[in-house]
């Protein structure tokens, strides 16, 4: 490993080339831009900054025609699980923002939203590993900010797009973005229709031992399924901007997301005893139908004061979301007389969120400024779920699963951020405080739980420029990852007749301290070392019940975890027509604490390498060849096998360069799959997900 790292760094040094940083006239803007390193003068895929990596999606050919979740899965340093859970640099607990606003959706709802958001509407994705105190403290691994396109030229401007893709199923999306500006008024809107067909093949193997020494096998369980997962969505946004005066601007918009998703799975489930004889053999069928509609109403504005550089911005937002899931699960056992009752569930959920924030920027003296502000977030989620099972020719309520759960959360925050620019040293220090009040009403059990706490979150970043070619930086921040309402709900949520998840009302928030130190050379090479320490870390655990042949998944708090590694980014222009962006990351996760009577989880050193090749064939022809590899890693009690993704694409400008045709082929070798295994206590689990990632897509975009 040492020789590999040395060779790569030497190659970067030989082929690197210099580039100057951006320059601005405003003191405040200069202080914001000083930490920026532009990787290339061209339309590059990445812009590397000291606290974030910017993935310019609109410049990526292979990202065209996909969804936001597809794009995130190819963003360097980001890994997407089979359930849509995100991790950065091997660490879970990621906060997601859309246009700088924190989302309030659950993991499942967020995954559906990202699957329903076309990549054609995305301008950039920012991976912020160490945010300042100006940002919400949520997300122990950092923040992913998805920036959507928004034309702002005068007159009528916009784009229209359509695409067709084929993997195991068909995929299409079409839509438009329009913007009209005249005098003091501006109007904007967009619409997209997405259909995503998907088929996944899953295999689930489980070994139950007689005791925790795991010397003798008690039984083996083997499950398979093939899913059909069609998703349809209609997303639109319409709004207006008004210039009240040269110093004051206002904006209002309505954003709507309407969709439906179905997961139909045909499978098998067989249990074999110590004599290698089947004691349970079932054919299974599961059907889950989901529908949602989400509406967001936002009012925001900015005002510049008389003093140069002093300004104020406010943002108020109200979101209401309705989600409904109808589930049906059946199993027909042919091995013996054991009967598995059919199950069905009706799971509605209504979310209401109000957020409001005000931010100020106040320059004072020379090369100094102060940012400060406050934010309030009020959330209510009402989740009355009903489960039934079929017995004696009638449907009966399952009281172990039926539940009315109401979650209320209030978060109030204030922050201050100080910036000071010396001749070569730039300092940014901040402090954020967040007060959280939670009220859980378990109406089915007539139980109420309240909790409130006040936390302080300091942040500090330093950058020193030795010369125009050499600079170093260091940063620190404290962050929090709160359990969601679904993590806390103690009632059951069935995936199928034999697997269900269950919340843990005793979960407490994770607290993370994150540190990073880095070095930049000639503005096109950056290397950093990072270390994160998390207390009361979440980890998923499971428990198998051989009497009912069911596996229960839940989350617990483990004492501590450590995430540390080395990150290197570089761009090299071998020729005028060929440039390569390389991102190299080596990390390790170490967990300390009791997990199902096991005091340690073996750490694994993991290598993540992403190489993005850009080719300029002619003035109108361009191509990409992108590869990403990650070696074996650990996710709590689970160990994930390594995976590889190779994608290619080509584009051609047409219609006087107003149109663009793109053809791409993702996961060419069908090697980007999700294989995990775990052995704790007296149970071993092996899960294999053959994902529907190999997709051929043709897309057309036209600029109006």
XYZ file of C-alpha atoms in Angstrom, residues 15-648:
634
model
C 2.204 15.735 -14.533
C 0.699 18.541 -12.408
C 0.291 22.051 -13.796
C -0.369 25.377 -12.073
C -3.437 27.564 -12.006
C -4.101 30.824 -10.230
C -6.969 31.269 -7.814
C -9.988 33.462 -8.375
C -9.686 37.171 -7.671
C -12.442 39.539 -6.625
C -12.575 43.172 -5.600
C -14.960 42.946 -2.645
C -13.364 42.298 0.731
C -16.156 39.949 1.805
C -16.212 38.083 -1.471
C -12.438 37.779 -1.397
C -12.521 36.213 2.032
C -15.086 33.706 0.862
C -13.217 32.825 -2.310
C -9.721 32.585 -0.848
C -10.154 28.910 0.078
C -11.144 27.966 -3.471
C -8.901 25.957 -5.755
C -10.111 25.723 -9.332
C -8.915 22.463 -10.823
C -9.084 23.485 -14.494
C -9.773 26.440 -16.756
C -12.140 24.312 -18.778
C -15.591 23.094 -17.852
C -14.218 20.731 -15.240
C -16.041 17.959 -13.418
C -14.647 18.957 -10.011
C -13.814 22.153 -8.170
C -11.828 21.431 -5.019
C -12.132 23.792 -2.062
C -10.671 23.534 1.423
C -13.986 22.479 2.999
C -15.821 20.828 0.086
C -15.645 19.095 -3.261
C -17.933 20.498 -5.961
C -19.117 17.970 -8.554
C -20.231 19.896 -11.671
C -22.986 17.542 -12.824
C -23.949 19.654 -15.846
C -20.448 19.009 -17.261
C -20.733 15.232 -16.886
C -21.820 13.195 -19.895
C -22.365 9.914 -18.047
C -24.677 11.622 -15.515
C -27.159 12.725 -18.183
C -30.509 10.921 -18.250
C -30.162 9.475 -14.749
C -31.601 10.439 -11.373
C -30.176 12.383 -8.447
C -29.505 9.106 -6.631
C -27.616 7.759 -9.673
C -25.470 10.899 -9.743
C -24.746 10.710 -6.008
C -23.595 7.114 -6.386
C -20.878 8.381 -8.761
C -19.865 11.439 -6.759
C -16.315 10.862 -5.453
C -16.190 9.875 -1.814
C -19.950 9.189 -1.679
C -21.348 5.658 -1.442
C -25.070 4.832 -1.753
C -26.401 1.667 -0.113
C -29.097 -0.549 -1.629
C -31.684 1.298 0.500
C -30.496 4.756 -0.559
C -28.554 5.478 2.640
C -25.562 7.772 2.021
C -22.026 7.753 3.400
C -19.026 10.062 2.897
C -15.473 8.713 3.178
C -16.903 5.502 4.632
C -18.873 7.272 7.372
C -22.669 7.165 7.621
C -24.864 9.965 8.963
C -25.045 12.453 6.076
C -27.249 15.552 6.043
C -28.742 16.424 2.637
C -29.572 19.945 1.483
C -31.416 21.059 -1.653
C -30.253 24.513 -2.771
C -28.769 25.128 0.669
C -31.884 24.037 2.599
C -31.838 21.007 4.866
C -34.331 18.280 3.886
C -36.741 16.955 6.514
C -37.612 13.647 4.828
C -36.963 10.194 6.257
C -34.308 7.989 4.670
C -36.925 6.077 2.649
C -38.773 9.245 1.574
C -35.490 10.957 0.681
C -34.397 7.942 -1.401
C -37.698 8.053 -3.314
C -37.346 11.804 -3.866
C -33.780 11.444 -5.177
C -34.872 8.608 -7.480
C -37.632 10.873 -8.791
C -35.361 13.903 -9.395
C -33.850 13.890 -12.876
C -30.149 14.629 -13.213
C -30.984 17.107 -16.001
C -32.219 19.525 -13.313
C -28.999 19.336 -11.267
C -26.242 21.893 -11.704
C -23.811 20.884 -8.966
C -23.387 18.590 -5.978
C -21.317 19.914 -3.086
C -19.762 17.381 -0.714
C -19.010 19.440 2.410
C -16.910 17.375 4.791
C -16.270 20.010 7.462
C -18.950 22.759 7.394
C -18.631 26.028 9.287
C -20.965 27.047 12.116
C -23.162 28.870 9.588
C -24.530 25.481 8.516
C -26.843 23.241 10.518
C -24.922 20.980 12.876
C -26.825 17.913 11.577
C -24.890 15.163 9.797
C -21.874 13.659 11.546
C -20.222 12.719 8.230
C -20.879 16.128 6.670
C -23.385 17.678 4.269
C -24.308 16.973 0.655
C -25.791 20.055 -1.007
C -27.655 19.437 -4.290
C -27.822 22.656 -6.328
C -30.551 22.704 -8.979
C -30.362 24.674 -12.213
C -31.935 28.118 -12.311
C -31.429 30.327 -15.378
C -31.032 34.029 -14.577
C -30.355 35.739 -17.917
C -32.615 38.529 -19.129
C -35.480 37.807 -21.508
C -36.883 34.322 -22.027
C -34.313 31.610 -21.435
C -34.421 27.950 -20.572
C -33.810 24.366 -21.549
C -35.916 21.390 -22.580
C -34.730 17.815 -22.162
C -35.764 14.231 -22.756
C -34.041 10.880 -22.367
C -34.621 7.161 -22.710
C -32.667 4.487 -20.889
C -32.731 0.736 -20.742
C -31.345 -1.615 -18.117
C -33.426 -4.589 -17.146
C -36.416 -2.245 -17.464
C -37.195 0.981 -19.333
C -36.397 4.417 -17.903
C -37.510 7.788 -19.239
C -37.555 11.393 -18.112
C -38.568 14.623 -19.816
C -39.088 18.200 -18.774
C -38.131 21.840 -19.099
C -36.675 24.805 -17.199
C -37.856 28.321 -18.081
C -36.912 31.758 -16.851
C -38.216 35.185 -17.892
C -36.725 38.457 -16.631
C -37.837 41.960 -17.522
C -37.190 45.169 -15.626
C -37.702 44.447 -11.933
C -39.678 41.241 -12.352
C -38.476 37.713 -12.905
C -40.475 34.514 -13.336
C -39.140 30.971 -13.294
C -40.493 27.466 -13.410
C -39.627 23.891 -14.216
C -41.379 20.574 -14.706
C -40.099 17.028 -15.022
C -41.726 13.663 -15.559
C -39.765 10.578 -14.570
C -40.456 6.889 -15.020
C -37.867 4.529 -13.565
C -38.262 0.817 -14.179
C -36.001 -1.335 -12.053
C -35.414 -5.016 -11.372
C -33.196 -6.275 -8.560
C -32.123 -9.778 -7.601
C -31.549 -10.447 -3.926
C -30.115 -13.360 -1.981
C -30.158 -13.623 1.799
C -28.269 -16.431 3.600
C -28.309 -16.904 7.341
C -26.595 -19.448 9.613
C -27.814 -19.999 13.154
C -25.285 -21.602 15.532
C -26.052 -23.491 18.721
C -24.090 -21.021 20.866
C -21.824 -17.976 20.604
C -18.688 -20.060 20.070
C -20.129 -20.834 16.607
C -18.684 -24.355 16.511
C -21.932 -26.165 15.672
C -24.626 -25.151 13.175
C -28.242 -25.314 14.331
C -29.932 -24.319 11.051
C -29.452 -22.574 7.741
C -31.852 -20.124 6.128
C -31.758 -19.247 2.413
C -33.995 -16.536 0.879
C -34.141 -15.254 -2.690
C -36.275 -12.690 -4.469
C -36.606 -10.880 -7.790
C -38.209 -7.462 -7.565
C -40.075 -5.300 -10.043
C -39.920 -1.672 -8.883
C -41.614 0.880 -11.172
C -41.460 4.516 -10.000
C -43.352 7.436 -11.544
C -43.059 11.067 -10.479
C -44.184 14.528 -11.528
C -42.149 17.379 -10.064
C -42.729 21.060 -10.722
C -41.650 24.401 -9.341
C -42.942 27.881 -10.102
C -41.897 31.190 -8.619
C -41.252 34.889 -9.033
C -38.582 37.417 -8.118
C -39.063 41.141 -7.603
C -36.471 43.889 -7.224
C -38.039 46.243 -4.698
C -35.026 48.560 -4.951
C -31.390 48.285 -6.082
C -30.659 47.032 -2.577
C -33.642 44.757 -1.879
C -34.813 41.615 -3.686
C -37.695 39.282 -2.844
C -38.535 35.778 -4.066
C -41.494 33.429 -3.685
C -41.981 29.927 -5.066
C -44.034 26.758 -4.774
C -42.284 23.408 -5.179
C -44.326 20.204 -5.659
C -43.272 16.559 -5.766
C -45.939 13.969 -6.620
C -45.123 10.324 -7.184
C -45.845 6.653 -6.741
C -43.663 3.592 -6.324
C -44.362 -0.142 -6.213
C -42.152 -3.003 -5.093
C -43.367 -6.437 -6.215
C -41.165 -9.364 -5.217
C -41.424 -13.081 -5.990
C -39.157 -15.210 -3.839
C -38.370 -18.318 -1.873
C -37.516 -19.072 1.739
C -36.044 -22.398 2.855
C -34.763 -23.501 6.293
C -32.436 -26.524 6.536
C -31.674 -28.409 9.776
C -28.434 -30.016 10.944
C -29.234 -33.160 8.926
C -29.378 -30.973 5.802
C -33.136 -31.577 5.497
C -35.660 -28.819 4.736
C -37.877 -28.070 7.716
C -39.447 -25.044 6.047
C -39.821 -24.384 2.315
C -41.976 -21.492 1.149
C -42.789 -19.579 -2.001
C -43.204 -15.908 -1.096
C -44.825 -12.847 -2.624
C -44.592 -9.255 -1.391
C -46.262 -6.166 -2.805
C -45.756 -2.634 -1.494
C -47.558 0.304 -3.120
C -46.449 3.792 -2.106
C -47.795 7.224 -3.010
C -46.695 10.669 -1.904
C -47.309 14.333 -2.502
C -45.084 17.023 -1.080
C -45.653 20.789 -1.352
C -43.215 23.466 -0.232
C -44.034 27.186 -0.037
C -41.014 29.468 0.333
C -40.543 33.231 0.760
C -37.058 34.724 0.869
C -35.217 37.976 0.302
C -31.957 39.877 0.546
C -31.179 43.473 1.548
C -27.938 45.429 1.216
C -27.338 48.149 3.803
C -25.617 51.446 3.137
C -22.304 50.195 4.490
C -20.235 48.435 1.839
C -20.561 44.673 2.086
C -23.155 44.680 4.889
C -26.241 42.655 3.993
C -29.101 40.620 5.369
C -30.895 37.545 3.994
C -34.051 35.841 5.241
C -35.756 32.600 4.268
C -39.117 31.224 5.442
C -40.434 27.869 4.306
C -43.474 25.695 4.996
C -43.573 22.081 3.829
C -46.474 19.660 3.993
C -46.052 16.085 2.857
C -48.384 13.080 2.743
C -47.040 9.569 2.309
C -49.058 6.355 2.064
C -47.885 2.748 1.841
C -50.130 -0.298 1.323
C -48.369 -3.602 1.923
C -49.257 -7.244 1.287
C -47.094 -10.258 2.193
C -47.778 -13.951 1.719
C -45.871 -17.241 2.007
C -46.949 -20.765 1.040
C -45.033 -23.433 3.000
C -44.773 -26.835 1.287
C -42.326 -28.574 3.658
C -44.736 -29.283 6.525
C -48.015 -28.235 8.083
C -46.689 -24.954 9.444
C -48.933 -22.163 8.161
C -47.667 -18.626 7.559
C -50.493 -16.133 7.746
C -50.882 -13.574 4.994
C -50.207 -10.034 6.183
C -51.247 -6.597 5.022
C -50.436 -3.128 6.255
C -51.769 0.388 5.805
C -49.073 2.915 6.721
C -49.945 6.591 6.199
C -47.718 9.441 7.284
C -48.224 13.208 7.288
C -45.306 15.582 7.748
C -45.536 19.315 8.455
C -42.394 21.418 8.771
C -41.874 25.143 9.235
C -38.390 26.633 9.016
C -37.302 30.229 9.199
C -33.864 31.802 9.291
C -32.220 35.225 9.124
C -28.541 35.730 8.259
C -26.379 38.867 8.490
C -22.956 39.700 7.049
C -21.216 42.677 8.668
C -17.701 43.711 7.517
C -15.834 45.824 10.050
C -12.376 47.285 10.038
C -10.085 46.167 7.247
C -10.146 42.534 6.091
C -12.488 41.474 8.902
C -16.138 40.451 8.846
C -18.735 38.918 11.100
C -21.517 36.557 10.045
C -24.361 35.841 12.456
C -27.929 34.645 12.364
C -30.679 32.530 13.821
C -32.903 29.698 12.669
C -36.034 27.920 13.881
C -37.373 24.545 12.739
C -40.693 23.054 13.883
C -41.624 19.548 12.735
C -44.696 17.354 13.214
C -45.006 13.811 11.855
C -48.226 11.850 12.382
C -47.923 8.121 11.610
C -51.039 5.968 12.321
C -50.198 2.499 10.976
C -52.419 -0.594 10.912
C -51.207 -4.181 10.332
C -53.494 -7.180 9.910
C -53.048 -10.932 9.437
C -55.389 -13.419 7.790
C -56.609 -16.259 10.017
C -59.772 -18.396 10.050
C -61.053 -16.708 6.875
C -60.918 -13.212 8.339
C -58.499 -10.308 8.708
C -57.457 -9.656 12.316
C -55.556 -6.688 13.674
C -51.940 -7.401 14.643
C -51.560 -5.469 17.889
C -47.792 -6.083 17.956
C -47.421 -3.913 14.864
C -50.451 -1.616 14.710
C -49.479 1.716 16.133
C -50.328 5.433 16.206
C -47.098 7.352 16.621
C -46.833 11.154 16.649
C -43.489 12.912 16.658
C -42.954 16.611 17.433
C -39.553 18.272 17.185
C -38.431 21.870 17.659
C -34.899 23.094 16.994
C -33.805 26.685 17.644
C -30.318 27.764 16.620
C -28.090 30.831 16.642
C -24.574 31.210 15.290
C -21.709 33.664 14.910
C -18.846 33.306 12.439
C -15.771 35.557 12.460
C -13.410 35.947 9.464
C -10.042 37.645 9.568
C -7.646 37.994 6.634
C -4.002 38.701 7.404
C -1.338 39.035 4.738
C -0.951 35.270 4.272
C -3.119 33.787 7.010
C -6.910 33.491 6.794
C -8.835 32.672 9.961
C -12.463 31.628 10.318
C -13.841 30.828 13.769
C -17.461 30.195 14.658
C -19.810 28.993 17.343
C -23.305 27.568 16.876
C -25.790 26.629 19.558
C -28.870 24.463 18.986
C -31.689 23.837 21.444
C -33.718 20.694 20.685
C -37.096 19.814 22.212
C -38.723 16.468 21.338
C -42.177 15.215 22.276
C -43.140 11.639 21.332
C -46.772 10.609 21.757
C -47.192 6.817 21.606
C -50.993 6.952 21.357
C -51.508 3.190 21.020
C -49.776 2.545 24.354
C -50.923 5.853 25.846
C -47.304 6.754 26.568
C -45.569 10.095 26.171
C -41.861 10.787 26.109
C -40.238 14.225 26.264
C -36.641 15.216 25.877
C -34.793 18.499 25.458
C -31.137 19.461 25.350
C -28.855 22.361 24.492
C -25.658 21.684 22.525
C -22.767 23.936 21.486
C -20.956 23.427 18.179
C -17.654 25.288 17.671
C -15.801 25.406 14.348
C -12.400 26.691 13.280
C -10.539 26.827 9.962
C -7.112 28.221 9.102
C -5.396 28.710 5.757
C -1.821 29.868 5.253
C -0.388 30.733 1.824
C 3.382 30.202 1.826
C 3.713 31.308 -1.821
C 1.483 31.533 -4.854
C 2.110 27.820 -5.362
C 2.016 26.421 -1.829
C -0.643 26.657 0.871
C -1.788 24.680 3.901
C -5.058 24.582 5.809
C -6.555 23.040 8.939
C -10.137 22.789 10.178
C -12.199 21.506 13.112
C -15.930 21.221 13.759
C -18.312 19.545 16.164
C -21.496 17.975 14.752
C -24.617 16.036 15.791
C -26.692 13.261 14.241
C -30.140 12.966 15.805
C -32.220 9.777 15.543
C -35.233 10.186 13.265
C -38.801 9.517 14.332
C -38.627 6.136 12.562
C -35.459 5.205 14.464
C -37.318 5.855 17.734
C -40.649 4.153 16.923
C -40.644 0.790 18.819
C -43.303 -0.873 16.662
C -42.663 -3.184 13.717
C -42.257 -2.286 10.045
C -42.392 -5.415 7.879
C -40.251 -5.811 4.749
C -41.753 -9.257 4.175
C -43.267 -12.070 6.237
C -39.874 -13.014 7.702
C -38.013 -9.713 8.093
C -39.034 -6.596 9.963
C -37.363 -3.552 11.486
C -38.110 -2.056 14.863
C -37.222 1.351 16.266
C -35.398 1.890 19.541
C -36.898 4.617 21.787
C -33.706 4.631 23.890
C -31.464 5.930 21.076
C -29.570 9.110 21.900
C -27.892 11.510 19.422
C -24.416 10.912 18.035
C -21.834 13.627 18.700
C -18.865 13.917 16.330
C -15.615 15.879 16.492
C -14.095 16.239 13.013
C -10.561 17.444 12.220
C -8.668 17.831 8.955
C -5.304 19.211 7.858
C -4.323 19.642 4.225
C -1.778 20.915 1.747
C -2.254 22.363 -1.767
C 0.398 22.673 -4.444
C 0.032 24.914 -7.516
C -3.748 24.918 -7.063
C -4.322 21.648 -8.898
C -3.185 19.194 -6.240
C -4.599 18.789 -2.739
C -3.763 16.228 -0.049
C -5.344 16.042 3.403
C -5.411 13.891 6.522
C -8.653 13.690 8.499
C -9.812 12.225 11.814
C -13.366 11.946 13.157
C -14.345 10.752 16.622
C -18.004 9.906 17.349
C -19.604 9.186 20.718
C -22.777 7.053 21.108
C -22.541 5.998 17.465
C -25.542 4.322 15.786
C -25.093 0.815 14.474
C -27.629 -1.574 12.977
C -27.959 -4.982 14.656
C -30.151 -8.008 14.025
C -31.628 -10.882 15.973
C -32.926 -14.152 14.502
C -35.830 -16.049 16.085
C -35.715 -19.715 14.971
C -39.195 -20.421 16.358
C -40.862 -18.012 13.933
C -38.097 -17.928 11.282
C -37.995 -14.135 11.475
C -35.116 -11.662 11.616
C -35.529 -8.414 13.556
C -33.354 -5.411 12.633
C -32.924 -2.449 14.956
C -30.374 0.213 15.928
C -28.401 0.653 19.130
C -25.803 3.089 20.453
C -22.188 1.883 20.567
C -19.714 3.683 22.843
C -17.376 5.181 20.226
C -16.235 5.037 16.643
C -13.227 6.502 14.842
C -13.019 7.363 11.145
C -9.628 8.443 9.807
C -7.880 8.541 6.470
C -5.950 10.294 3.716
C -7.610 12.121 0.820
C -5.837 13.237 -2.406
C -7.303 15.084 -5.390
C -5.524 16.034 -8.583
C -6.146 17.031 -12.174
C -3.682 16.431 -15.005
C -3.846 17.617 -18.599
C -1.836 15.087 -20.575
C -2.795 16.719 -23.857
C -5.057 19.586 -24.879
C -7.710 17.017 -25.751
C -7.317 14.763 -22.690
C -7.518 15.634 -19.000
C -7.815 13.350 -15.986
C -9.336 14.100 -12.584
C -8.208 11.674 -9.898
C -9.536 11.326 -6.367
C -7.805 8.937 -3.995
C -8.995 8.137 -0.471
C -7.775 5.605 2.100
C -9.812 5.346 5.296
C -10.552 3.069 8.228
C -13.537 2.790 10.593
C -12.978 1.530 14.122
C -15.845 0.781 16.531
C -15.464 0.374 20.291
C -18.280 -0.943 22.491
C -20.455 -3.929 23.266
C -22.439 -5.161 20.260
C -24.495 -8.286 20.975
C -21.919 -9.554 23.517
C -19.030 -8.756 21.174
C -16.663 -6.054 22.429
C -14.879 -5.317 19.150
C -15.624 -4.997 15.455
C -12.515 -5.591 13.380
C -11.494 -2.399 11.507
C -10.796 -2.620 7.774
C -8.492 -0.327 5.807
C -10.438 0.724 2.701
C -9.215 2.182 -0.584
C -11.490 4.388 -2.690
C -10.174 5.499 -6.096
C -12.061 7.549 -8.696
C -10.608 8.434 -12.106
C -12.562 10.693 -14.461
C -11.238 11.010 -18.039
C -12.469 13.885 -20.244
C -11.786 13.913 -23.995
C -12.291 16.798 -26.445
C -12.494 15.052 -29.815
C -13.537 18.090 -31.881
C -15.190 21.404 -31.109
C -18.595 19.688 -30.985
C -17.671 16.127 -29.955
C -16.720 15.217 -26.372
C -16.381 11.967 -24.450
C -15.907 10.626 -20.923
C -14.572 7.433 -19.395
C -15.034 7.215 -15.636
C -13.990 4.495 -13.200
C -14.518 4.124 -9.464
C -13.219 1.361 -7.199
C -13.683 0.750 -3.496
C -12.139 -2.154 -1.630
C -13.678 -4.056 1.268
C -15.107 -1.842 4.030
C -17.090 -2.136 7.261
C -20.443 -0.532 8.080
C -20.975 -1.103 11.785
C -21.427 -4.862 12.306
C -21.556 -5.423 8.536
C -18.644 -5.933 6.158
C -19.159 -4.811 2.569
C -17.297 -6.421 -0.308
C -15.356 -4.246 -2.728
C -17.082 -2.918 -5.834
C -16.098 -1.402 -9.171
C -17.955 0.913 -11.542
C -16.914 1.812 -15.073
C -19.041 4.191 -17.161
C -18.549 5.812 -20.569
